[in-house]
Amino acid sequence: MAGDAEGNVWMAAFDGLMKYSNGEFTVYNSDNVDHFPFLDAFEAVLVDDDGFVWAGNTFGTLCKFDPAQETCAELYEDEKGMVGGLNHMVMDEGGKLYYADDGEGISMFDGTGWKAFALDELPLGNGYNAITQTPDDTIWLGGYFGLQILDALDSDSAWTHNDMDGYTVNSFFHTEDGWWIAHSAGASFYDYAEEEWTNYKRAEEAGEGIYDGGATVITVDGKGRVWFGTYNGLTVMDGDSFTYYDLLTQEERDEGYSARTVKALLFDGANVWVGAYGALFRFDKNDEVTMWDEDCLLYTSPSPRDRTRSR
């Protein structure tokens, strides 16, 4: 998910590119947009400084979407330097776009052409889950191998490796004070001022930490609370207090459904959006929850604790 300067929320979805604006959803896909990726199945979306929405699908096709014209201003597919799949995408401060594939490596677009990074002597594998650039101009790559780190300004420098004690790195999130790593054992935070890491482990009981699964994604809201999306629900950390949500309806809970896996989190300045398997959620400033599935608005809850599990 990504927000734009107009207050719209854009979402990469299996059925296409989605926009939420003024209480309504609009879906753009190959059925209603000319020159759109034929196979939708979007995995990542971001908004650039010019307001274009970049959407990439799992097959490695990228649409540079023009919201004003409601069409792809540019479509990139099977070009030299493009790896053949996509599961994560990021744009650096200079406007260069990078995307990672779970089987082939990394591609970079500099505005004129593509370059692939899949050299056998550098990557530990060609399956990457996350990419970020830190303030000291290093690139961090996350995957099943843990972390690989390289110099963003020196392409000939050696890559270093942190195996993260064998845990898989899923995503990164930056704040003014430091940055977060979401991984299969929970999450870790690096404090810029202290130059120290703090680890938040997966908890065995709700209310005692990141409950019921490793962290997949992270965001921080306007109250300073940290939101951890996990393989099995959502944990919100407010100081030393942890609140858990399984993101199920009561009917689903009664039928024994497993908690929903969270795939994306976004704080838009007022609300926290939660993209999960099978549903989309919006938590407002009072933690009132609105939930949608692919067919309709399921419910608006005045009290999220009535709709979620907190042990």
mmCIF file of C-alpha atoms in Angstrom:
data_model
loop_
_atom_site.group_PDB
_atom_site.id
_atom_site.type_symbol
_atom_site.label_atom_id
_atom_site.label_comp_id
_atom_site.label_asym_id
_atom_site.label_seq_id
_atom_site.Cartn_x
_atom_site.Cartn_y
_atom_site.Cartn_z
ATOM 1 C CA MET A 1 0.000 0.000 0.000
ATOM 2 C CA ALA A 2 1.079 3.611 -0.617
ATOM 3 C CA GLY A 3 -0.428 7.058 -0.057
ATOM 4 C CA ASP A 4 -0.234 10.014 -2.447
ATOM 5 C CA ALA A 5 -0.234 13.783 -1.965
ATOM 6 C CA GLU A 6 -3.983 13.955 -2.658
ATOM 7 C CA GLY A 7 -4.818 11.723 0.297
ATOM 8 C CA ASN A 8 -5.591 8.641 -1.789
ATOM 9 C CA VAL A 9 -4.503 5.168 -0.695
ATOM 10 C CA TRP A 10 -3.207 2.865 -3.441
ATOM 11 C CA MET A 11 -3.095 -0.900 -3.029
ATOM 12 C CA ALA A 12 -1.452 -3.703 -4.964
ATOM 13 C CA ALA A 13 -3.965 -6.537 -5.153
ATOM 14 C CA PHE A 14 -4.411 -9.850 -6.940
ATOM 15 C CA ASP A 15 -7.241 -8.397 -9.026
ATOM 16 C CA GLY A 16 -5.379 -5.214 -10.046
ATOM 17 C CA LEU A 17 -4.397 -1.773 -8.818
ATOM 18 C CA MET A 18 -6.859 -0.368 -6.253
ATOM 19 C CA LYS A 19 -7.476 3.221 -5.140
ATOM 20 C CA TYR A 20 -9.388 4.272 -2.032
ATOM 21 C CA SER A 21 -10.610 7.874 -2.191
ATOM 22 C CA ASN A 22 -13.437 9.673 -0.392
ATOM 23 C CA GLY A 23 -14.935 6.463 0.927
ATOM 24 C CA GLU A 24 -14.942 4.628 -2.419
ATOM 25 C CA PHE A 25 -12.768 2.002 -4.063
ATOM 26 C CA THR A 26 -11.736 2.040 -7.720
ATOM 27 C CA VAL A 27 -10.106 -1.004 -9.307
ATOM 28 C CA TYR A 28 -7.864 -0.677 -12.361
ATOM 29 C CA ASN A 29 -6.970 -3.851 -14.215
ATOM 30 C CA SER A 30 -6.652 -5.347 -17.680
ATOM 31 C CA ASP A 31 -10.458 -5.394 -18.033
ATOM 32 C CA ASN A 32 -10.916 -1.622 -17.891
ATOM 33 C CA VAL A 33 -7.520 -0.031 -18.664
ATOM 34 C CA ASP A 34 -5.826 -0.082 -22.065
ATOM 35 C CA HIS A 35 -2.158 -1.105 -22.149
ATOM 36 C CA PHE A 36 -2.360 -2.551 -18.658
ATOM 37 C CA PRO A 37 -0.448 -5.697 -17.579
ATOM 38 C CA PHE A 38 -2.486 -8.574 -18.959
ATOM 39 C CA LEU A 39 -1.999 -10.686 -15.841
ATOM 40 C CA ASP A 40 -2.806 -8.480 -12.850
ATOM 41 C CA ALA A 41 -1.585 -10.222 -9.636
ATOM 42 C CA PHE A 42 0.104 -7.092 -8.240
ATOM 43 C CA GLU A 43 2.646 -7.491 -5.455
ATOM 44 C CA ALA A 44 3.944 -3.940 -4.844
ATOM 45 C CA VAL A 45 2.985 -0.285 -5.323
ATOM 46 C CA LEU A 46 4.654 3.081 -4.681
ATOM 47 C CA VAL A 47 4.053 6.729 -5.584
ATOM 48 C CA ASP A 48 6.909 8.820 -7.005
ATOM 49 C CA ASP A 49 7.575 12.539 -6.494
ATOM 50 C CA ASP A 50 5.680 13.417 -9.689
ATOM 51 C CA GLY A 51 2.527 11.638 -8.533
ATOM 52 C CA PHE A 52 2.844 8.619 -10.811
ATOM 53 C CA VAL A 53 1.836 5.303 -9.234
ATOM 54 C CA TRP A 54 4.209 2.434 -9.954
ATOM 55 C CA ALA A 55 2.584 -0.993 -9.732
ATOM 56 C CA GLY A 56 4.463 -4.254 -10.255
ATOM 57 C CA ASN A 57 2.977 -7.700 -10.653
ATOM 58 C CA THR A 58 4.345 -11.073 -9.644
ATOM 59 C CA PHE A 59 5.522 -11.756 -13.209
ATOM 60 C CA GLY A 60 7.856 -8.743 -13.273
ATOM 61 C CA THR A 61 5.714 -6.371 -15.353
ATOM 62 C CA LEU A 62 5.608 -2.745 -14.165
ATOM 63 C CA CYS A 63 3.013 -0.086 -14.951
ATOM 64 C CA LYS A 64 3.856 3.594 -14.444
ATOM 65 C CA PHE A 65 0.255 4.596 -13.832
ATOM 66 C CA ASP A 66 -0.983 8.128 -14.516
ATOM 67 C CA PRO A 67 -3.868 8.814 -12.069
ATOM 68 C CA ALA A 68 -5.100 11.810 -14.083
ATOM 69 C CA GLN A 69 -5.416 9.841 -17.328
ATOM 70 C CA GLU A 70 -6.216 6.552 -15.558
ATOM 71 C CA THR A 71 -3.854 4.591 -17.761
ATOM 72 C CA CYS A 72 -0.272 3.333 -17.860
ATOM 73 C CA ALA A 73 1.955 6.174 -19.026
ATOM 74 C CA GLU A 74 4.680 3.559 -19.473
ATOM 75 C CA LEU A 75 4.672 -0.230 -19.358
ATOM 76 C CA TYR A 76 7.861 -2.196 -18.728
ATOM 77 C CA GLU A 77 7.974 -5.902 -19.472
ATOM 78 C CA ASP A 78 10.716 -8.382 -20.424
ATOM 79 C CA GLU A 79 13.251 -5.628 -21.114
ATOM 80 C CA LYS A 80 16.996 -6.203 -20.925
ATOM 81 C CA GLY A 81 18.045 -5.920 -17.285
ATOM 82 C CA MET A 82 14.628 -6.857 -15.867
ATOM 83 C CA VAL A 83 14.545 -10.019 -13.749
ATOM 84 C CA GLY A 84 11.543 -12.218 -14.395
ATOM 85 C CA GLY A 85 9.456 -11.765 -11.269
ATOM 86 C CA LEU A 86 8.661 -9.270 -8.516
ATOM 87 C CA ASN A 87 7.697 -9.360 -4.853
ATOM 88 C CA HIS A 88 9.053 -6.076 -3.453
ATOM 89 C CA MET A 89 9.759 -2.600 -4.834
ATOM 90 C CA VAL A 90 11.414 0.577 -3.512
ATOM 91 C CA MET A 91 12.506 3.969 -4.896
ATOM 92 C CA ASP A 92 15.547 5.822 -3.556
ATOM 93 C CA GLU A 93 15.900 9.577 -2.976
ATOM 94 C CA GLY A 94 17.352 10.048 -6.455
ATOM 95 C CA GLY A 95 14.313 8.515 -8.138
ATOM 96 C CA LYS A 96 15.915 5.187 -9.031
ATOM 97 C CA LEU A 97 13.497 2.276 -8.754
ATOM 98 C CA TYR A 98 14.559 -1.154 -7.503
ATOM 99 C CA TYR A 99 12.565 -4.361 -7.392
ATOM 100 C CA ALA A 100 13.387 -7.794 -6.021
ATOM 101 C CA ASP A 101 12.326 -11.199 -7.277
ATOM 102 C CA ASP A 102 12.010 -14.370 -5.231
ATOM 103 C CA GLY A 103 14.000 -16.404 -7.741
ATOM 104 C CA GLU A 104 16.204 -14.265 -9.971
ATOM 105 C CA GLY A 105 17.613 -11.282 -8.086
ATOM 106 C CA ILE A 106 17.244 -7.488 -8.259
ATOM 107 C CA SER A 107 16.605 -4.963 -11.046
ATOM 108 C CA MET A 108 17.250 -1.204 -11.006
ATOM 109 C CA PHE A 109 15.635 1.433 -13.277
ATOM 110 C CA ASP A 110 17.440 4.780 -13.563
ATOM 111 C CA GLY A 111 14.857 6.519 -15.758
ATOM 112 C CA THR A 112 16.342 5.380 -19.055
ATOM 113 C CA GLY A 113 17.084 1.674 -18.717
ATOM 114 C CA TRP A 114 17.250 -1.397 -16.484
ATOM 115 C CA LYS A 115 20.185 -3.140 -14.831
ATOM 116 C CA ALA A 116 20.042 -6.553 -13.162
ATOM 117 C CA PHE A 117 21.999 -7.549 -10.051
ATOM 118 C CA ALA A 118 22.260 -11.320 -9.905
ATOM 119 C CA LEU A 119 25.995 -11.974 -9.808
ATOM 120 C CA ASP A 120 26.925 -15.371 -8.416
ATOM 121 C CA GLU A 121 29.883 -14.066 -6.405
ATOM 122 C CA LEU A 122 27.807 -11.454 -4.522
ATOM 123 C CA PRO A 123 24.280 -12.579 -3.548
ATOM 124 C CA LEU A 124 23.923 -15.533 -1.206
ATOM 125 C CA GLY A 125 20.769 -16.417 -3.116
ATOM 126 C CA ASN A 126 18.404 -14.941 -5.649
ATOM 127 C CA GLY A 127 15.400 -14.844 -3.332
ATOM 128 C CA TYR A 128 14.988 -11.397 -1.723
ATOM 129 C CA ASN A 129 12.058 -10.208 0.374
ATOM 130 C CA ALA A 130 13.042 -6.608 1.127
ATOM 131 C CA ILE A 131 15.365 -3.752 0.130
ATOM 132 C CA THR A 132 16.114 -0.474 1.895
ATOM 133 C CA GLN A 133 18.699 2.329 1.918
ATOM 134 C CA THR A 134 19.896 3.618 5.283
ATOM 135 C CA PRO A 135 21.057 7.191 6.092
ATOM 136 C CA ASP A 136 24.726 6.134 5.892
ATOM 137 C CA ASP A 137 24.251 5.211 2.201
ATOM 138 C CA THR A 138 24.224 1.461 2.580
ATOM 139 C CA ILE A 139 21.773 -0.877 0.892
ATOM 140 C CA TRP A 140 20.299 -3.624 3.056
ATOM 141 C CA LEU A 141 18.861 -6.732 1.422
ATOM 142 C CA GLY A 142 16.657 -9.123 3.381
ATOM 143 C CA GLY A 143 15.710 -12.705 2.670
ATOM 144 C CA TYR A 144 15.810 -16.264 3.925
ATOM 145 C CA PHE A 145 19.584 -15.894 4.453
ATOM 146 C CA GLY A 146 19.152 -12.956 6.847
ATOM 147 C CA LEU A 147 20.800 -9.701 5.729
ATOM 148 C CA GLN A 148 23.273 -8.660 3.061
ATOM 149 C CA ILE A 149 24.704 -5.146 3.151
ATOM 150 C CA LEU A 150 26.433 -3.192 0.382
ATOM 151 C CA ASP A 151 27.683 0.325 -0.297
ATOM 152 C CA ALA A 152 25.129 2.319 -2.299
ATOM 153 C CA LEU A 153 27.836 4.611 -3.692
ATOM 154 C CA ASP A 154 30.498 2.021 -4.550
ATOM 155 C CA SER A 155 29.307 -0.820 -6.754
ATOM 156 C CA ASP A 156 32.705 -2.533 -6.501
ATOM 157 C CA SER A 157 32.719 -2.803 -2.717
ATOM 158 C CA ALA A 158 32.370 -6.133 -0.942
ATOM 159 C CA TRP A 159 28.990 -7.271 0.394
ATOM 160 C CA THR A 160 28.797 -8.150 4.078
ATOM 161 C CA HIS A 161 26.475 -10.724 5.638
ATOM 162 C CA ASN A 162 24.508 -10.978 8.877
ATOM 163 C CA ASP A 163 22.734 -14.326 9.164
ATOM 164 C CA MET A 164 20.243 -12.966 11.779
ATOM 165 C CA ASP A 165 20.675 -16.204 13.752
ATOM 166 C CA GLY A 166 19.059 -18.086 10.899
ATOM 167 C CA TYR A 167 15.879 -16.002 10.750
ATOM 168 C CA THR A 168 14.245 -14.822 7.534
ATOM 169 C CA VAL A 169 14.064 -11.052 7.003
ATOM 170 C CA ASN A 170 10.692 -9.965 5.613
ATOM 171 C CA SER A 171 10.644 -6.131 5.505
ATOM 172 C CA PHE A 172 12.135 -2.845 6.757
ATOM 173 C CA PHE A 173 10.573 0.329 8.177
ATOM 174 C CA HIS A 174 12.339 3.668 8.823
ATOM 175 C CA THR A 175 11.588 6.260 11.519
ATOM 176 C CA GLU A 176 13.335 9.481 12.567
ATOM 177 C CA ASP A 177 14.956 7.695 15.512
ATOM 178 C CA GLY A 178 15.991 4.493 13.803
ATOM 179 C CA TRP A 179 14.711 1.649 11.703
ATOM 180 C CA TRP A 180 12.924 -1.644 12.101
ATOM 181 C CA ILE A 181 13.496 -5.097 10.672
ATOM 182 C CA ALA A 182 10.564 -7.508 10.550
ATOM 183 C CA HIS A 183 11.754 -11.113 10.644
ATOM 184 C CA SER A 184 10.567 -14.629 11.335
ATOM 185 C CA ALA A 185 11.463 -14.476 15.049
ATOM 186 C CA GLY A 186 9.735 -11.143 15.715
ATOM 187 C CA ALA A 187 11.308 -7.730 15.048
ATOM 188 C CA SER A 188 14.465 -5.708 15.748
ATOM 189 C CA PHE A 189 15.007 -1.940 16.082
ATOM 190 C CA TYR A 190 18.241 -0.040 15.486
ATOM 191 C CA ASP A 191 18.515 3.231 17.455
ATOM 192 C CA TYR A 192 20.563 5.858 15.587
ATOM 193 C CA ALA A 193 21.520 7.828 18.711
ATOM 194 C CA GLU A 194 22.475 4.829 20.846
ATOM 195 C CA GLU A 195 23.849 2.818 17.927
ATOM 196 C CA GLU A 196 22.248 -0.243 19.475
ATOM 197 C CA TRP A 197 19.793 -2.941 18.477
ATOM 198 C CA THR A 198 16.757 -3.952 20.545
ATOM 199 C CA ASN A 199 15.091 -7.284 19.784
ATOM 200 C CA TYR A 200 11.369 -7.929 20.235
ATOM 201 C CA LYS A 201 10.807 -11.652 20.230
ATOM 202 C CA ARG A 202 7.752 -13.633 19.262
ATOM 203 C CA ALA A 203 5.594 -14.158 22.353
ATOM 204 C CA GLU A 204 3.954 -17.385 23.492
ATOM 205 C CA GLU A 205 1.016 -15.512 25.045
ATOM 206 C CA ALA A 206 -0.938 -12.504 23.764
ATOM 207 C CA GLY A 207 -0.106 -9.323 25.642
ATOM 208 C CA GLU A 208 3.501 -10.350 26.292
ATOM 209 C CA GLY A 209 5.097 -9.380 22.987
ATOM 210 C CA ILE A 210 4.673 -9.990 19.242
ATOM 211 C CA TYR A 211 2.173 -12.792 19.494
ATOM 212 C CA ASP A 212 1.567 -15.881 17.413
ATOM 213 C CA GLY A 213 4.006 -15.449 14.565
ATOM 214 C CA GLY A 214 7.066 -13.699 13.224
ATOM 215 C CA ALA A 215 6.667 -10.157 11.903
ATOM 216 C CA THR A 216 5.973 -9.640 8.207
ATOM 217 C CA VAL A 217 5.562 -5.827 8.093
ATOM 218 C CA ILE A 218 5.801 -2.860 10.493
ATOM 219 C CA THR A 219 4.516 0.713 10.721
ATOM 220 C CA VAL A 220 4.349 3.441 13.382
ATOM 221 C CA ASP A 221 1.246 5.607 13.900
ATOM 222 C CA GLY A 222 0.860 9.227 15.027
ATOM 223 C CA LYS A 223 0.705 8.193 18.682
ATOM 224 C CA GLY A 224 4.076 6.497 18.456
ATOM 225 C CA ARG A 225 2.580 3.019 18.654
ATOM 226 C CA VAL A 226 4.330 0.286 16.679
ATOM 227 C CA TRP A 227 2.144 -2.006 14.570
ATOM 228 C CA PHE A 228 3.482 -5.468 13.775
ATOM 229 C CA GLY A 229 1.798 -7.458 11.039
ATOM 230 C CA THR A 230 2.543 -11.152 11.503
ATOM 231 C CA TYR A 231 1.912 -14.521 9.910
ATOM 232 C CA ASN A 232 -0.982 -14.890 12.373
ATOM 233 C CA GLY A 233 -2.645 -11.555 13.005
ATOM 234 C CA LEU A 234 -1.659 -8.111 14.249
ATOM 235 C CA THR A 235 0.123 -6.911 17.406
ATOM 236 C CA VAL A 236 0.149 -3.240 18.474
ATOM 237 C CA MET A 237 2.843 -2.097 20.923
ATOM 238 C CA ASP A 238 2.097 0.994 23.021
ATOM 239 C CA GLY A 239 5.071 1.490 25.336
ATOM 240 C CA ASP A 240 5.324 -1.784 27.256
ATOM 241 C CA SER A 241 1.741 -2.833 26.454
ATOM 242 C CA PHE A 242 0.867 -5.237 23.628
ATOM 243 C CA THR A 243 -2.597 -5.719 22.066
ATOM 244 C CA TYR A 244 -3.332 -8.613 19.725
ATOM 245 C CA TYR A 245 -5.936 -8.843 16.935
ATOM 246 C CA ASP A 246 -6.636 -12.034 15.006
ATOM 247 C CA LEU A 247 -8.536 -10.000 12.330
ATOM 248 C CA LEU A 248 -11.360 -12.522 12.126
ATOM 249 C CA THR A 249 -15.101 -12.067 12.258
ATOM 250 C CA GLN A 250 -16.892 -13.843 15.079
ATOM 251 C CA GLU A 251 -18.344 -16.296 12.575
ATOM 252 C CA GLU A 252 -14.874 -17.145 11.291
ATOM 253 C CA ARG A 253 -13.618 -17.524 14.844
ATOM 254 C CA ASP A 254 -16.496 -19.833 15.729
ATOM 255 C CA GLU A 255 -15.679 -21.974 12.696
ATOM 256 C CA GLY A 256 -12.066 -22.334 13.802
ATOM 257 C CA TYR A 257 -10.339 -20.183 11.178
ATOM 258 C CA SER A 258 -6.657 -19.367 11.678
ATOM 259 C CA ALA A 259 -5.737 -15.740 12.289
ATOM 260 C CA ARG A 260 -5.138 -13.732 9.112
ATOM 261 C CA THR A 261 -1.627 -13.200 7.764
ATOM 262 C CA VAL A 262 -0.851 -9.481 7.408
ATOM 263 C CA LYS A 263 0.891 -8.522 4.163
ATOM 264 C CA ALA A 264 0.939 -4.696 4.288
ATOM 265 C CA LEU A 265 0.628 -1.804 6.747
ATOM 266 C CA LEU A 266 0.262 1.928 6.067
ATOM 267 C CA PHE A 267 -0.232 4.927 8.373
ATOM 268 C CA ASP A 268 -1.762 7.690 6.222
ATOM 269 C CA GLY A 269 -1.495 10.447 8.837
ATOM 270 C CA ALA A 270 -4.816 9.619 10.468
ATOM 271 C CA ASN A 271 -5.623 5.923 9.922
ATOM 272 C CA VAL A 272 -3.689 2.673 9.918
ATOM 273 C CA TRP A 273 -4.491 0.430 6.950
ATOM 274 C CA VAL A 274 -3.956 -3.305 7.260
ATOM 275 C CA GLY A 275 -3.772 -5.479 4.159
ATOM 276 C CA ALA A 276 -4.326 -9.122 5.108
ATOM 277 C CA TYR A 277 -5.220 -12.385 3.420
ATOM 278 C CA GLY A 278 -8.890 -12.199 2.527
ATOM 279 C CA ALA A 279 -9.660 -8.698 3.824
ATOM 280 C CA LEU A 280 -8.649 -5.055 4.156
ATOM 281 C CA PHE A 281 -8.905 -3.186 7.482
ATOM 282 C CA ARG A 282 -8.790 0.476 8.488
ATOM 283 C CA PHE A 283 -8.145 1.483 12.120
ATOM 284 C CA ASP A 284 -9.065 5.136 12.712
ATOM 285 C CA LYS A 285 -7.570 7.415 15.390
ATOM 286 C CA ASN A 286 -9.950 5.915 17.988
ATOM 287 C CA ASP A 287 -9.092 2.360 16.902
ATOM 288 C CA GLU A 288 -12.540 1.894 15.402
ATOM 289 C CA VAL A 289 -12.213 -0.727 12.694
ATOM 290 C CA THR A 290 -13.711 -0.882 9.218
ATOM 291 C CA MET A 291 -13.298 -4.151 7.335
ATOM 292 C CA TRP A 292 -13.823 -5.001 3.660
ATOM 293 C CA ASP A 293 -13.535 -8.213 1.697
ATOM 294 C CA GLU A 294 -13.633 -8.679 -2.084
ATOM 295 C CA ASP A 295 -17.432 -8.560 -2.174
ATOM 296 C CA CYS A 296 -18.582 -5.889 0.231
ATOM 297 C CA LEU A 297 -18.199 -3.877 3.417
ATOM 298 C CA LEU A 298 -18.364 -6.505 6.147
ATOM 299 C CA TYR A 299 -18.620 -4.333 9.231
ATOM 300 C CA THR A 300 -17.744 -1.137 10.992
ATOM 301 C CA SER A 301 -16.931 -1.830 14.616
ATOM 302 C CA PRO A 302 -17.213 0.876 17.296
ATOM 303 C CA SER A 303 -14.997 -1.249 19.518
ATOM 304 C CA PRO A 304 -12.288 -3.341 17.825
ATOM 305 C CA ARG A 305 -11.901 -5.472 20.910
ATOM 306 C CA ASP A 306 -15.420 -6.772 20.249
ATOM 307 C CA ARG A 307 -14.225 -8.012 16.854
ATOM 308 C CA THR A 308 -10.721 -9.155 17.677
ATOM 309 C CA ARG A 309 -9.099 -11.487 20.098
ATOM 310 C CA SER A 310 -7.026 -10.120 22.957
ATOM 311 C CA ARG A 311 -5.960 -12.702 25.478
#
